[in-house]
Amino acid sequence: MSDDIAAMRYEQALAELDTLIGRLEGGTVDLDEAIACYERGSRLAQRCAELLDLTEQRVMQLVVGSGPNPQERPFVAEAPVSAPSPPLRARSAGPATPGGLLPGLAPPSQPARGEPEFDLDDIPF
């Protein structure tokens, strides 16, 4: 990482990164300049990530216990726990399907014959 980027604050690096992205999205830069913008933007993004990691390590959380004074301890992020998505259930009063699924949808573990498999997380609603 170049020295000027290593000395930047988060806000400075992010502002320059936004400027570079705007120039690249504008499509008015020639190929050599676009490559240089991309390379600098990559270094700026890395600097922003490093600064965010350092900030996360420095964040303290207040712990309120049974005593009169709250205590501080380093913040430890917990990994998010994601539960498997339940199958879509029919909401209409129409004819029931096996397992209460919407017509044409099979349980995730057993796709219906002739129908493509898909992930419910890929549905944009």
PDB file of C-alpha atoms in Angstrom, residues 7-54:
ATOM      1  CA  ALA A   7      -1.621   7.675   6.266  1.00  0.00           C
ATOM      2  CA  MET A   8      -5.263   8.347   5.321  1.00  0.00           C
ATOM      3  CA  ARG A   9      -8.120   8.465   7.767  1.00  0.00           C
ATOM      4  CA  TYR A  10     -11.193   6.372   6.993  1.00  0.00           C
ATOM      5  CA  GLU A  11     -13.263   9.305   5.778  1.00  0.00           C
ATOM      6  CA  GLN A  12     -10.515  10.471   3.416  1.00  0.00           C
ATOM      7  CA  ALA A  13      -9.993   7.018   1.913  1.00  0.00           C
ATOM      8  CA  LEU A  14     -13.726   6.466   1.498  1.00  0.00           C
ATOM      9  CA  ALA A  15     -14.238   9.874  -0.152  1.00  0.00           C
ATOM     10  CA  GLU A  16     -11.452   9.244  -2.657  1.00  0.00           C
ATOM     11  CA  LEU A  17     -12.775   5.741  -3.318  1.00  0.00           C
ATOM     12  CA  ASP A  18     -16.221   7.199  -4.052  1.00  0.00           C
ATOM     13  CA  THR A  19     -14.637   9.692  -6.459  1.00  0.00           C
ATOM     14  CA  LEU A  20     -12.745   6.932  -8.287  1.00  0.00           C
ATOM     15  CA  ILE A  21     -15.864   4.804  -8.559  1.00  0.00           C
ATOM     16  CA  GLY A  22     -17.753   7.769 -10.029  1.00  0.00           C
ATOM     17  CA  ARG A  23     -15.051   8.309 -12.640  1.00  0.00           C
ATOM     18  CA  LEU A  24     -15.040   4.626 -13.590  1.00  0.00           C
ATOM     19  CA  GLU A  25     -18.829   4.446 -13.775  1.00  0.00           C
ATOM     20  CA  GLY A  26     -18.863   7.580 -15.946  1.00  0.00           C
ATOM     21  CA  GLY A  27     -17.029   5.663 -18.651  1.00  0.00           C
ATOM     22  CA  THR A  28     -15.007   8.643 -19.832  1.00  0.00           C
ATOM     23  CA  VAL A  29     -11.559   7.398 -18.733  1.00  0.00           C
ATOM     24  CA  ASP A  30      -9.234   5.595 -21.115  1.00  0.00           C
ATOM     25  CA  LEU A  31      -8.110   2.026 -20.422  1.00  0.00           C
ATOM     26  CA  ASP A  32      -4.753   2.844 -18.806  1.00  0.00           C
ATOM     27  CA  GLU A  33      -6.343   5.407 -16.506  1.00  0.00           C
ATOM     28  CA  ALA A  34      -9.172   2.991 -15.669  1.00  0.00           C
ATOM     29  CA  ILE A  35      -6.651   0.337 -14.650  1.00  0.00           C
ATOM     30  CA  ALA A  36      -4.783   2.850 -12.474  1.00  0.00           C
ATOM     31  CA  CYS A  37      -8.083   3.949 -10.882  1.00  0.00           C
ATOM     32  CA  TYR A  38      -9.033   0.334 -10.221  1.00  0.00           C
ATOM     33  CA  GLU A  39      -5.664  -0.458  -8.615  1.00  0.00           C
ATOM     34  CA  ARG A  40      -5.777   2.638  -6.396  1.00  0.00           C
ATOM     35  CA  GLY A  41      -9.386   1.929  -5.531  1.00  0.00           C
ATOM     36  CA  SER A  42      -8.443  -1.593  -4.441  1.00  0.00           C
ATOM     37  CA  ARG A  43      -5.765  -0.194  -2.125  1.00  0.00           C
ATOM     38  CA  LEU A  44      -8.221   2.390  -0.757  1.00  0.00           C
ATOM     39  CA  ALA A  45     -10.823  -0.301  -0.099  1.00  0.00           C
ATOM     40  CA  GLN A  46      -8.190  -2.375   1.702  1.00  0.00           C
ATOM     41  CA  ARG A  47      -7.266   0.658   3.851  1.00  0.00           C
ATOM     42  CA  CYS A  48     -10.920   1.225   4.744  1.00  0.00           C
ATOM     43  CA  ALA A  49     -11.300  -2.447   5.736  1.00  0.00           C
ATOM     44  CA  GLU A  50      -8.157  -2.281   7.893  1.00  0.00           C
ATOM     45  CA  LEU A  51      -9.392   0.842   9.667  1.00  0.00           C
ATOM     46  CA  LEU A  52     -12.797  -0.712  10.303  1.00  0.00           C
ATOM     47  CA  ASP A  53     -11.126  -3.832  11.744  1.00  0.00           C
ATOM     48  CA  LEU A  54      -8.991  -1.691  14.056  1.00  0.00           C
TER      49      LEU A  54
END
